[in-house]
CSV table of C-alpha atoms in Angstrom, one decimal:
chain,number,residue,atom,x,y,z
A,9,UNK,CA,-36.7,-84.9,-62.0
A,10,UNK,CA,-39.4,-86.7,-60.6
A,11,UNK,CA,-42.4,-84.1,-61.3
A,12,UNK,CA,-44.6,-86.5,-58.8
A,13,UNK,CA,-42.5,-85.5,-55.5
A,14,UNK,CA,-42.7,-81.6,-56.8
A,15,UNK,CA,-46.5,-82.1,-56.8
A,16,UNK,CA,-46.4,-83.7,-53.8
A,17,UNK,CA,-44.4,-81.4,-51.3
A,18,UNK,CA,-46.6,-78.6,-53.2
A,19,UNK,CA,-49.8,-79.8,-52.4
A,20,UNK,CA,-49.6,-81.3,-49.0
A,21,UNK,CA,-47.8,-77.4,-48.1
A,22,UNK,CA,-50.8,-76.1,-49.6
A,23,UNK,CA,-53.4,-78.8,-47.6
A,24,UNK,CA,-51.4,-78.1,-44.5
A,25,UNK,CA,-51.6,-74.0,-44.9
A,26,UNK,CA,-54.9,-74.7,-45.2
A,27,UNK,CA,-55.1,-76.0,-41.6
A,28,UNK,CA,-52.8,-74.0,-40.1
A,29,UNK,CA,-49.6,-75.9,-40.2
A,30,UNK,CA,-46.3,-76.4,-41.9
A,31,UNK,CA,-42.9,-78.4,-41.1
A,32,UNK,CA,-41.5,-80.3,-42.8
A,33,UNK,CA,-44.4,-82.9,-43.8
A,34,UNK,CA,-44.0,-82.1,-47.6
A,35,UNK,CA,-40.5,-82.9,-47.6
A,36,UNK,CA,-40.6,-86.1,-45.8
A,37,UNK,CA,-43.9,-86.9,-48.2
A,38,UNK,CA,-41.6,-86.1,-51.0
A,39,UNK,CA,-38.4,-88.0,-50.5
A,40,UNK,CA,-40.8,-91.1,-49.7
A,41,UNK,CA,-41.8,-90.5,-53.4
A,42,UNK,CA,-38.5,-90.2,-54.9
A,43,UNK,CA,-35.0,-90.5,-52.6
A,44,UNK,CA,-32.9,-88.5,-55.0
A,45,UNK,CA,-35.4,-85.5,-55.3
A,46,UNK,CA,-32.7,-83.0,-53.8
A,47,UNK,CA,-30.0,-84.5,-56.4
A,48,UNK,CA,-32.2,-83.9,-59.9
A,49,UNK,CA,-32.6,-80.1,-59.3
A,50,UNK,CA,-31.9,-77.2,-61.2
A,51,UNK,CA,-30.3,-74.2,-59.6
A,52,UNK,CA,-29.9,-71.0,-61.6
A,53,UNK,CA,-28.2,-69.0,-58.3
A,54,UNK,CA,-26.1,-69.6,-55.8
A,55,UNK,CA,-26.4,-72.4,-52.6
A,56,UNK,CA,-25.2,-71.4,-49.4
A,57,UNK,CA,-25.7,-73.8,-46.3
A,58,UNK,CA,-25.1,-72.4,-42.7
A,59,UNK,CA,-24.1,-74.3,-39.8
A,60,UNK,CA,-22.4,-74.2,-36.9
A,61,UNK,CA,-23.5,-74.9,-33.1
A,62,UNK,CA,-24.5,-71.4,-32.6
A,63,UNK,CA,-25.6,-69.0,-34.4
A,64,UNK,CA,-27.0,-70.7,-37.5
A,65,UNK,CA,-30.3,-69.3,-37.5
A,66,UNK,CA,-29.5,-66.0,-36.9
A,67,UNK,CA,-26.6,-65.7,-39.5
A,68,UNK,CA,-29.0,-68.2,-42.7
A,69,UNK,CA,-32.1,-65.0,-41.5
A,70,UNK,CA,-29.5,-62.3,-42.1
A,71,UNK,CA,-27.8,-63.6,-45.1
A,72,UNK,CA,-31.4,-63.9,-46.6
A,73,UNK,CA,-32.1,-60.8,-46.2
A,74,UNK,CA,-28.9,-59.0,-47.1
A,75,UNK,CA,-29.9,-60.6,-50.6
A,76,UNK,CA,-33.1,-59.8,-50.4
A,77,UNK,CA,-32.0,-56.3,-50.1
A,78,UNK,CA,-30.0,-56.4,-52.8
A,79,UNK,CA,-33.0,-57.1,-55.2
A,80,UNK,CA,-32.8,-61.1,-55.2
A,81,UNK,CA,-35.4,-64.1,-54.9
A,82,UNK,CA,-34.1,-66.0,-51.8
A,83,UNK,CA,-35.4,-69.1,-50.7
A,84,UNK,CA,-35.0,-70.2,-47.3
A,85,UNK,CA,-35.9,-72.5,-44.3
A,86,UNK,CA,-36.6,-69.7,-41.8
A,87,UNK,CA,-38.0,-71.1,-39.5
A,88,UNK,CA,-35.3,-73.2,-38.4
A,89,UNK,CA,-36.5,-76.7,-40.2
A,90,UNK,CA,-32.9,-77.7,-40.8
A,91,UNK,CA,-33.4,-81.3,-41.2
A,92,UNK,CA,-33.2,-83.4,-44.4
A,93,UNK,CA,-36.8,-83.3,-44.6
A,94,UNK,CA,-37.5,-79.4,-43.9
A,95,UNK,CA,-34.8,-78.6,-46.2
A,96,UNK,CA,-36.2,-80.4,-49.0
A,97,UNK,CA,-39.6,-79.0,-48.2
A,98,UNK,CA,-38.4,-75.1,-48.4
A,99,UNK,CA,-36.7,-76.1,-52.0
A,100,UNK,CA,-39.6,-78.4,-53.4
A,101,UNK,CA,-42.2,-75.8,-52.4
A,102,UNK,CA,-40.3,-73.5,-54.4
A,103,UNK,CA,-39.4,-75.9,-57.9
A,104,UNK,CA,-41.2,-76.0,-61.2
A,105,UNK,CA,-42.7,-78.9,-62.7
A,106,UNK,CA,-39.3,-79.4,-64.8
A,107,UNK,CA,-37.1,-79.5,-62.3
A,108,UNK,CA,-36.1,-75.9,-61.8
A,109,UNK,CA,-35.4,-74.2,-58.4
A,110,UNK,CA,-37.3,-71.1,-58.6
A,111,UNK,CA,-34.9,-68.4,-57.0
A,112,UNK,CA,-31.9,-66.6,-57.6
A,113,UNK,CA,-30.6,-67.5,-54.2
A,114,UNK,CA,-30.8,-70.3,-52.0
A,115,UNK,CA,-30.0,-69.6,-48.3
A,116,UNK,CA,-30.6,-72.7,-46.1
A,117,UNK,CA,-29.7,-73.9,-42.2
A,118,UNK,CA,-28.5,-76.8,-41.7
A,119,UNK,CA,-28.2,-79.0,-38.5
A,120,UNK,CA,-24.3,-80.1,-38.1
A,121,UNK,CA,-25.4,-84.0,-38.4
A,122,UNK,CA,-27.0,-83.3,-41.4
A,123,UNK,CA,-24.7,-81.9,-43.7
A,124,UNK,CA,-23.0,-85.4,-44.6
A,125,UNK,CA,-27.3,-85.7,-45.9
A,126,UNK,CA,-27.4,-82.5,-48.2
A,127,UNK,CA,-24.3,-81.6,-49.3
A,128,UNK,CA,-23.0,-84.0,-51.4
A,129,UNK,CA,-26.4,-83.8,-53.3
A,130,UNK,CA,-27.2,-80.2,-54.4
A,131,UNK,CA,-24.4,-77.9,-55.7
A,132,UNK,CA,-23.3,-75.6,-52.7
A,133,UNK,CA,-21.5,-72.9,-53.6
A,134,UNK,CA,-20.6,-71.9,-49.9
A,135,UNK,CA,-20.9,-73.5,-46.6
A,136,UNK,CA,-20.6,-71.4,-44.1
A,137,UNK,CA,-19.6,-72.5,-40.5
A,138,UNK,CA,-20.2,-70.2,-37.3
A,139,UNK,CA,-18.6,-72.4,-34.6
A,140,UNK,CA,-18.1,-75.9,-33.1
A,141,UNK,CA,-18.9,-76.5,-29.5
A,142,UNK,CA,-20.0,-79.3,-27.0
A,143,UNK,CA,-23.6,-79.6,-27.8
A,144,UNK,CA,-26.3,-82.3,-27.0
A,145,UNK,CA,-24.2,-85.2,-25.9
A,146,UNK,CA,-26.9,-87.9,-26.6
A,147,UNK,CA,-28.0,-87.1,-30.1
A,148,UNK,CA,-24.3,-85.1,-31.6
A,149,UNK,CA,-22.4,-87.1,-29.5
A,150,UNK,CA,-18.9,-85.8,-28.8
A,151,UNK,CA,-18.0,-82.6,-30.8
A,152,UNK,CA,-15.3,-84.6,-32.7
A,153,UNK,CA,-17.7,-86.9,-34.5
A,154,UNK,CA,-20.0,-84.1,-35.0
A,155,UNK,CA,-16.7,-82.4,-37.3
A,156,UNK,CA,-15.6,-85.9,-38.3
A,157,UNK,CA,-19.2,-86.4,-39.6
A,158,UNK,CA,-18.7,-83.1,-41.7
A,159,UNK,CA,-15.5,-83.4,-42.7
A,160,UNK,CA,-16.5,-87.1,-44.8
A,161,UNK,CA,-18.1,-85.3,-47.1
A,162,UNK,CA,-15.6,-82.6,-47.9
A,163,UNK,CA,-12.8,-84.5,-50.0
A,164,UNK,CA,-15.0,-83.8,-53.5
A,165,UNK,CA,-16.2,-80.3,-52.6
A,166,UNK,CA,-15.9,-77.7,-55.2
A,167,UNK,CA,-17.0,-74.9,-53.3
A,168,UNK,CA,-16.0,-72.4,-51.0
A,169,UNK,CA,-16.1,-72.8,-47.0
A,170,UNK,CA,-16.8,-69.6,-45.5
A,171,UNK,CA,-15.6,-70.3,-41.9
A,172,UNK,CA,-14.8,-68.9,-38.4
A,173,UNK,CA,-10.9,-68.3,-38.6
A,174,UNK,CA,-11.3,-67.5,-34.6
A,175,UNK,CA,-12.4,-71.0,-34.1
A,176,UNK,CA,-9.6,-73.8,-34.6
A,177,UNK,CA,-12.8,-76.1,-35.0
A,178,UNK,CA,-14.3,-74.5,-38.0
A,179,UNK,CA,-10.6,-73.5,-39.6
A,180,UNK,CA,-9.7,-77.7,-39.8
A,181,UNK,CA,-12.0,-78.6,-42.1
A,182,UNK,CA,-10.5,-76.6,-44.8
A,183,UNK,CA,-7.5,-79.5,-44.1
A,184,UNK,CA,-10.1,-82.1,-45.3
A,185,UNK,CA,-11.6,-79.9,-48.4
A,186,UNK,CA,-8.3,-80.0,-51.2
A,187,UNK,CA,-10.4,-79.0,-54.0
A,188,UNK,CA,-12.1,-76.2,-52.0
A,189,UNK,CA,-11.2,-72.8,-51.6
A,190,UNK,CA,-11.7,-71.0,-48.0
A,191,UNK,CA,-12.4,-67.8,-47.0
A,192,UNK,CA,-12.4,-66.5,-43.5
A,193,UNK,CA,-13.8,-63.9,-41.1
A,194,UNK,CA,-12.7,-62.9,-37.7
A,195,UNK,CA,-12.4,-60.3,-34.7
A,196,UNK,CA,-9.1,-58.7,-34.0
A,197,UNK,CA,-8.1,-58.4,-30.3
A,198,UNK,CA,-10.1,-55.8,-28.3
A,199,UNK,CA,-11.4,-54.2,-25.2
A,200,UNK,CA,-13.6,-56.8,-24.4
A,201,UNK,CA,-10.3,-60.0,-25.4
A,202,UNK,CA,-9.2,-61.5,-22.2
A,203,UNK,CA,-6.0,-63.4,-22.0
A,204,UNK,CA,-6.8,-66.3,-19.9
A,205,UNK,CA,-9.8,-68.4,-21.1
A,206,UNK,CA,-11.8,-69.4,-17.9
A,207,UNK,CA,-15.0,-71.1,-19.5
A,208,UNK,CA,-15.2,-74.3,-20.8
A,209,UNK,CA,-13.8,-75.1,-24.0
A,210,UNK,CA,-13.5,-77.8,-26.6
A,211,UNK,CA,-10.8,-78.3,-29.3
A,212,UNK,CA,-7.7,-76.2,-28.0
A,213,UNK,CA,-5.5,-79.2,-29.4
A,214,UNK,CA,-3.3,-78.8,-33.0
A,215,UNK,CA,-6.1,-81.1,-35.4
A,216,UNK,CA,-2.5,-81.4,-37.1
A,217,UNK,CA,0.1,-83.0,-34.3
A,218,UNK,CA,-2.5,-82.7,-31.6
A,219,UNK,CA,-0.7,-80.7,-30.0
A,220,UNK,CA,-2.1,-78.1,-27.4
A,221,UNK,CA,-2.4,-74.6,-28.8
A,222,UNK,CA,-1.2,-71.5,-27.6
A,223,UNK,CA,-3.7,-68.5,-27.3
A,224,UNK,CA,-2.1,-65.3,-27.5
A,225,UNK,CA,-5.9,-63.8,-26.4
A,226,UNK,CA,-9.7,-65.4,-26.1
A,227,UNK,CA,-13.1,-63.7,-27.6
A,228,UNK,CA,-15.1,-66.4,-25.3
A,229,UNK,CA,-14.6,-69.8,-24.8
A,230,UNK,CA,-12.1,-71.6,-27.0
A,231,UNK,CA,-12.5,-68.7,-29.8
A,232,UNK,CA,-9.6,-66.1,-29.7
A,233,UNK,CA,-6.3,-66.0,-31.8
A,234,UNK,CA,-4.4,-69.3,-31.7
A,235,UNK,CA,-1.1,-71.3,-33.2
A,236,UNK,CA,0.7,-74.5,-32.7
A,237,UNK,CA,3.6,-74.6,-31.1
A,238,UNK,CA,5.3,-77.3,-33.1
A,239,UNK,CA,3.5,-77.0,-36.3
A,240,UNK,CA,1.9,-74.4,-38.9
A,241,UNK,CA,-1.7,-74.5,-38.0
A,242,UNK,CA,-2.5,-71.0,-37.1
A,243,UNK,CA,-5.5,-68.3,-37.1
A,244,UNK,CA,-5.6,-67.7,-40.6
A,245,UNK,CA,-5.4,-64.2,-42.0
A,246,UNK,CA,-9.0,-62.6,-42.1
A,247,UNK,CA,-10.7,-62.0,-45.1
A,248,UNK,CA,-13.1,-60.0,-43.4
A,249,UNK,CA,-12.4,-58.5,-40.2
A,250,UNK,CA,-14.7,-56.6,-37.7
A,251,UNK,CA,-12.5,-53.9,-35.5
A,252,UNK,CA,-13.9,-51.6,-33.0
A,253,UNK,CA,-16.3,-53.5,-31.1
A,254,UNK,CA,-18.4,-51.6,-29.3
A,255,UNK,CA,-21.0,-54.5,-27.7
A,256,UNK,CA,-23.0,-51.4,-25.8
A,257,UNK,CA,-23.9,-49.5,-28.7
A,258,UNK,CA,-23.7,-52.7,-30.8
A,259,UNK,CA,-21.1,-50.9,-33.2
A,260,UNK,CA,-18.4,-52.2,-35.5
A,261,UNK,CA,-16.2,-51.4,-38.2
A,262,UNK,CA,-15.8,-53.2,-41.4
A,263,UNK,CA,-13.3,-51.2,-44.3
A,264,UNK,CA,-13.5,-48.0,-42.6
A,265,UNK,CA,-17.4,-48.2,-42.0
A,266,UNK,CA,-19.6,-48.3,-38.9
A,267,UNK,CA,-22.4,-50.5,-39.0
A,268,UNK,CA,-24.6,-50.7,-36.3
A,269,UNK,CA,-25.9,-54.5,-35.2
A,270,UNK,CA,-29.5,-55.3,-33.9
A,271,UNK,CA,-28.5,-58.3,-31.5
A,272,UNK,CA,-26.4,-58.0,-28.8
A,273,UNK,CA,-23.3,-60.0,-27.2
A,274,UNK,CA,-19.9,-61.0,-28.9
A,275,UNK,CA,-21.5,-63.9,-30.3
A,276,UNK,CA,-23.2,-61.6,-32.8
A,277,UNK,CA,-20.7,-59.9,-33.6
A,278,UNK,CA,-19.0,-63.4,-35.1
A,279,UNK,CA,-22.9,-63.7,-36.9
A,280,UNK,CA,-22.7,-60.2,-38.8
A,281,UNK,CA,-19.0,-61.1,-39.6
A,282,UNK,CA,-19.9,-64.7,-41.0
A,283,UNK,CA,-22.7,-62.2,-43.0
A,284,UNK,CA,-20.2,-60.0,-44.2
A,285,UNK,CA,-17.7,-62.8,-45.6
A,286,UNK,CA,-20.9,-64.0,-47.7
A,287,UNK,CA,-21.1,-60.4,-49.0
A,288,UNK,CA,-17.6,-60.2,-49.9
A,289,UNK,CA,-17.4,-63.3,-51.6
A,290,UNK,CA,-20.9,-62.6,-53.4
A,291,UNK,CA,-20.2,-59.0,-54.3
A,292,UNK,CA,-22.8,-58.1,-52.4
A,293,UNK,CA,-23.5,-54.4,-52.1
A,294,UNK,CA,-22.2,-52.8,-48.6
A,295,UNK,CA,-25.6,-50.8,-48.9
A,296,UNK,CA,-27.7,-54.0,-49.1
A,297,UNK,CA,-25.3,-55.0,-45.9
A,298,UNK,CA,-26.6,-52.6,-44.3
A,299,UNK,CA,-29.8,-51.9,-44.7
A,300,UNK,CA,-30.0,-55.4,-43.5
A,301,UNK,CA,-28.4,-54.6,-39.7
A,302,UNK,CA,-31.3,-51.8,-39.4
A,303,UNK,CA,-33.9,-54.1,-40.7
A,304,UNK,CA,-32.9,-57.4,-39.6
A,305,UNK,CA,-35.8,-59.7,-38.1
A,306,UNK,CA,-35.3,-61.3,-34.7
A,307,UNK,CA,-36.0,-65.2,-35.3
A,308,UNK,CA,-37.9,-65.9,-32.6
A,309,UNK,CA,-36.8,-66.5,-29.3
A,310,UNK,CA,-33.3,-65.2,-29.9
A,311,UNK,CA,-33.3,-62.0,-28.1
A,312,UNK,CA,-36.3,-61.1,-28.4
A,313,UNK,CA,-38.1,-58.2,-26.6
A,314,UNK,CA,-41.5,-58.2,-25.5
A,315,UNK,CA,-42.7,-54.2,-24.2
A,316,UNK,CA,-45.9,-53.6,-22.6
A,317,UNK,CA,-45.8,-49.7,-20.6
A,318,UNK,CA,-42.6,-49.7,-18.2
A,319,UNK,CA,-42.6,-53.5,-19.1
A,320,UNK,CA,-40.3,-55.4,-20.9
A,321,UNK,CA,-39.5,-59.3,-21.5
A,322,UNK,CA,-36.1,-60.4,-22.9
A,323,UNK,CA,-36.5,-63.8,-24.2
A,324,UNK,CA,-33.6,-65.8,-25.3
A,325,UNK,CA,-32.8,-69.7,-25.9
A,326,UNK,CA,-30.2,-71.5,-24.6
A,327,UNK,CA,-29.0,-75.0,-25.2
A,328,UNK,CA,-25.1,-75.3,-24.3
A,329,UNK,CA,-22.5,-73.9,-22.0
A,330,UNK,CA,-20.8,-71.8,-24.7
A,331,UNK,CA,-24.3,-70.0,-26.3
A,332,UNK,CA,-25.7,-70.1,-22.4
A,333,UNK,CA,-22.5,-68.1,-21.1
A,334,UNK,CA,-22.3,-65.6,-24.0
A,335,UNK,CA,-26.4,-65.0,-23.3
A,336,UNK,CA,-25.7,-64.8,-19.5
A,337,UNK,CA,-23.2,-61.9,-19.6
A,338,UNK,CA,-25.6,-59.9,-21.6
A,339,UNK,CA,-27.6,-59.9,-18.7
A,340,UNK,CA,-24.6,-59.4,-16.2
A,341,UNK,CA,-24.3,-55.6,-18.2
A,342,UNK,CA,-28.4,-55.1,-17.4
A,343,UNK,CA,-28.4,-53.0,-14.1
A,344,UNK,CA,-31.6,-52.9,-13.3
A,345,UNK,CA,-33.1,-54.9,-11.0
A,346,UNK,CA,-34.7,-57.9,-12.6
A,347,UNK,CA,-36.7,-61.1,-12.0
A,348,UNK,CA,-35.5,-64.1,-14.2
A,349,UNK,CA,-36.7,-67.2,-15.9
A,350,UNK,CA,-35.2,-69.7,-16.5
A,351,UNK,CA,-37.3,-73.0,-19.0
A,352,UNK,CA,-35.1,-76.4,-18.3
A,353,UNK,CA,-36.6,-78.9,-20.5
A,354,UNK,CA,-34.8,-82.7,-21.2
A,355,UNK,CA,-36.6,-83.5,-24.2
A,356,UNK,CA,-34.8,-85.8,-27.2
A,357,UNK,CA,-34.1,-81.9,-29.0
A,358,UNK,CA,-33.0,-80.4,-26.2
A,359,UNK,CA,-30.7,-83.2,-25.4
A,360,UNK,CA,-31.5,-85.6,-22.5
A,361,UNK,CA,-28.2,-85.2,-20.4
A,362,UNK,CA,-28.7,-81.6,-18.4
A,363,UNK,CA,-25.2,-81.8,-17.0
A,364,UNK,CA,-23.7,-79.2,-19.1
A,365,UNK,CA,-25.4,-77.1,-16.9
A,366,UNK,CA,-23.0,-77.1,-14.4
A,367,UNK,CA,-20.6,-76.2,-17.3
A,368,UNK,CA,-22.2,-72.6,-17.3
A,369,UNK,CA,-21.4,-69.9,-15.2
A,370,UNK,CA,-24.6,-69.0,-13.8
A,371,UNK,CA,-22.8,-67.0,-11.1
A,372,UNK,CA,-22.8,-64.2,-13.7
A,373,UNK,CA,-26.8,-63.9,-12.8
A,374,UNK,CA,-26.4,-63.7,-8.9
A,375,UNK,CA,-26.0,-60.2,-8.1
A,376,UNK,CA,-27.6,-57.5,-6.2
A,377,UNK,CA,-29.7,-56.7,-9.1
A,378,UNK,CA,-31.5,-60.3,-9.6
A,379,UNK,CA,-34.0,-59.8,-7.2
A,380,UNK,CA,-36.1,-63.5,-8.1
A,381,UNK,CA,-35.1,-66.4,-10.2
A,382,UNK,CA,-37.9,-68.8,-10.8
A,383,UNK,CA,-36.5,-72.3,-12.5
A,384,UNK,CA,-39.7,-74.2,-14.2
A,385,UNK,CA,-40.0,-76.8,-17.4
A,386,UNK,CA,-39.1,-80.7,-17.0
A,387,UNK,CA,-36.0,-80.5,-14.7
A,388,UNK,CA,-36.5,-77.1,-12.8
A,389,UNK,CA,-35.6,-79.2,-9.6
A,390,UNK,CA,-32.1,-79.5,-11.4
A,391,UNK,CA,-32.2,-76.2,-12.1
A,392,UNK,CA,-33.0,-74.9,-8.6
A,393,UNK,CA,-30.3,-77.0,-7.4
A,394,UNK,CA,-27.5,-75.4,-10.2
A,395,UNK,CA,-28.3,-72.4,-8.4
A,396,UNK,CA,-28.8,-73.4,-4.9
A,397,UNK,CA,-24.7,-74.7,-5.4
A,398,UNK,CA,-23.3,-71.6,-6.9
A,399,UNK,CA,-24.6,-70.3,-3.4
A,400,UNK,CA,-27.7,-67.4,-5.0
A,401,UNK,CA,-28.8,-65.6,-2.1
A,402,UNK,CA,-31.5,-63.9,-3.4
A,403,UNK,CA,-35.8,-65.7,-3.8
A,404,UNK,CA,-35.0,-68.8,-5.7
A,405,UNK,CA,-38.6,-70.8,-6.3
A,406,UNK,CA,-39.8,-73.7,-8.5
A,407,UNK,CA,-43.1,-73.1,-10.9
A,408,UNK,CA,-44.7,-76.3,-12.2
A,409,UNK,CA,-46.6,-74.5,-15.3
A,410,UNK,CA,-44.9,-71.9,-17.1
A,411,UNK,CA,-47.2,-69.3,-17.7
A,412,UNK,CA,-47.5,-69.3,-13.6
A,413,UNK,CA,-43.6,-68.6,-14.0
A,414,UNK,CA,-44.1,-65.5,-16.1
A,415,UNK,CA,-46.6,-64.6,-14.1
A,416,UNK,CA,-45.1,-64.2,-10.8
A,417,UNK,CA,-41.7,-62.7,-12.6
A,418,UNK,CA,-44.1,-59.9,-14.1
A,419,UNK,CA,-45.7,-59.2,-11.3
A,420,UNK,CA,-42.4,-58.9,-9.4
A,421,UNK,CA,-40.2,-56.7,-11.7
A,422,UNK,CA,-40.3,-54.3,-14.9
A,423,UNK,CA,-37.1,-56.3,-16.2
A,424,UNK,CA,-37.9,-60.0,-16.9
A,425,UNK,CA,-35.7,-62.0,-18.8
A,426,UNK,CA,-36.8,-65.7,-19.9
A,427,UNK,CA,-34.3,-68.2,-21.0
A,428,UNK,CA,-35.3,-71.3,-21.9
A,429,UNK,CA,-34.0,-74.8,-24.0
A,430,UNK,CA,-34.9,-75.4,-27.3
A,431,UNK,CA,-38.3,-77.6,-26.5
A,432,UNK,CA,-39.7,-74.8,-24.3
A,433,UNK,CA,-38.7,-71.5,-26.5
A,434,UNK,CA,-41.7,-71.4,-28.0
A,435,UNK,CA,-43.8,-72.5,-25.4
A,436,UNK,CA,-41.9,-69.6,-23.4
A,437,UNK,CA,-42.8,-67.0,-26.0
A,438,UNK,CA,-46.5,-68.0,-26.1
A,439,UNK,CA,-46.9,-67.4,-21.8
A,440,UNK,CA,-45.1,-64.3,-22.3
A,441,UNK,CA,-47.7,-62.8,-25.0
A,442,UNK,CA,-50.3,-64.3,-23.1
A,443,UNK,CA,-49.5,-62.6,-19.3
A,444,UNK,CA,-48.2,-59.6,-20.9
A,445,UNK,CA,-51.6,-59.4,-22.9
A,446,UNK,CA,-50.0,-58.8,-26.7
């Protein structure tokens, strides 16, 4: 191990506290120093990546902290640097001088197009994939490079996949991982299951004979209980299985036992059961499970509330039809009249191409109860016009500075909600605390 990139990512962390800032600097400092740094560690605990179009965040913060719970040293990239670089910064920062990873857990996120980067040089005990969808055409390209991309570094993986068995996407690359073993989570058919898929959908086709699949229901978008008509690929049994889905009082049932959730929407649901597979597999203790769900931290940005008096912001990022839809009908069940935001930026990490927008069914948002939307960020124009198509009746109005957005929404309604791309999220956040005076 070369002790010079440890001292290296560890001081530069420490000169960059100093000033107030982080990233992933060290990292990038580090692998200049030595290349193979992530390759001569020692781990003395299990490795768990996470990734997956959505979700990823959300699922790596809760898995933490179910261990956490449970008494362990977890190491993790929190705050979403889940590039080569920010990876090897959260385990550098965290190594002894000999070589030794100082945790009994690692818990890290990893972008999709950079798993083919880390995986194949630390030892991963379980990857763990939420979902695949269309995501960023210009920098992921089509979805089936993005999986093709993962799936090249499968054929020598020991581990275990922990994947989404609801999501033919996720389930195929346990076809490309022969010495791994798979274990997969799922949601059984329920109130909220529909039996025609209506939103847009990759990767209905058999990975196997390419034929298309039939769907005996949909959970939203392409995920929902599948099989091939002229071959064996099939929704696998569950390993873990959530069952009474209540998405208004965020309740479910895992082996006989309500848990209540903190997030809301069906895509969280999928997130606690991607949590609970992890403490399965782990023998994690139930209790630790759940005394996660009541403590769990909201990363920011992902439905988070802001509450001032009778006031109170939702903020929430989206960044592709799939994650944009299953945020959207969150707000389709709010009932109060609201004023919403909406951040559309066109930045290189928020994906350049804003077509997909026209993928999501903003119509869910133009009811009586949306009194004002107000479209801002690079391509609000494009925005405006989205909305001006699906024919919204209601004020519609373009802000050139966000905080000027948040403004006019808060002076407008007690229910704001803000969503915004990935770029603007925290740029969002910061008008909100600043209008709302917190």
């Amino acid at each position: 191990m070369s002790k010079l990139s440890v001292l290296a990512a560890r001081t530069s962390l420490c000169l960059l506290s100093m000033v107030g800032r982080g990233g992933s600097m060290p990292g990038t400092i580090a692998l200049k120093l030595d290349p193979d740094s992530l390759s001569k560690l020692k781990f003395n605990g299990p490795v768990i990546l996470v990734t997956g179009t959505n979700g990823k965040t959300s699922t790596a913060n809760m898995i933490s902290s179910m261990f956490e719970k449970a008494g362990k040293r977890v190491i993790s990239n929190r705050k979403g640097d889940n590039m080569k670089a920010g990876i090897t910064t959260a385990i550098l920062t965290h190594t002894k001088m000999n070589g030794t990873v100082d945790a009994d857990v690692c818990v890290l996120e990893v972008d999709e197009l950079n798993i083919r980067h880390v995986l194949p040089y630390i030892p991963v005990s379980a990857l763990v994939v939420t979902n695949f969808f269309r995501d960023q055409l210009d920098r992921a390209k089509e979805m089936e490079q993005l999986i093709n991309s993962i799936e090249s570094v499968l054929p020598n993986y020991q581990g275990t996949l922990v994947l989404n068995g609801d999501d033919p996407n996720t389930v195929r690359l346990a076809l490309k991982a022969p010495k791994a073993n798979a274990v997969y989570f799922g949601i059984g058919q329920n109130q909220y299951s529909v039996l025609n898929g209506l939103e847009a959908a990759e990767g209905k086709f058999c990975p196997i004979c390419a034929s298309r699949l039939h769907y005996d229901y949909y959970q939203y978008s392409h995920i929902g209980h599948y099989s091939c008509p002229n071959c064996d690929f099939k929704t696998p049994e569950y390993d873990v299985a959530l069952s009474d889905i209540n998405l208004t009082s965020q309740t479910f049932v895992i082996d006989q036992h309500q848990y209540q959730g903190p997030y809301e929407g069906m895509y969280s649901m999928y997130n606690y059961a991607a949590v609970a597979a992890v403490m399965k597999h782990f023998n994690v203790p139930a209790t630790a499970f759940d005394a996660m769900l009541k403590d769990a931290p909201k990363p920011a940005g992902r439905n988070e509330h802001f509450t001032k008096g009778n006031q109170e912001v939702i903020l929430n990022l989206i960044k592709n039809p799939t994650g944009a839809n299953e945020v959207l009908k969150v707000i389709e069940q709010d009932q109060n009249e609201k004023a919403i935001v909406i951040v559309l930026n066109d930045k290189e990490q928020d994906g350049t191409d804003v077509s997909w927008i026209y993928d999501t069914h903003f119509e869910k948002l133009m009811d009586d109860q949306t009194k004002q939307i107000i479209c801002t960020g690079r391509r609000a124009g494009d925005m405006a016009l989205r909305l001006f198509y699906g024919d919204y009746q209601n004020d519609l109005s373009i802000e050139d500075d966000i905080d000027q957005a948040v403004s006019k929404a808060l002076a407008s309604s007690e229910h704001v909600y803000v969503i915004a791309t990935y770029t603007a999220l925290l740029v969002a956040r910061k008008a909100i605390t600043k209008e709302m005076g917190l």
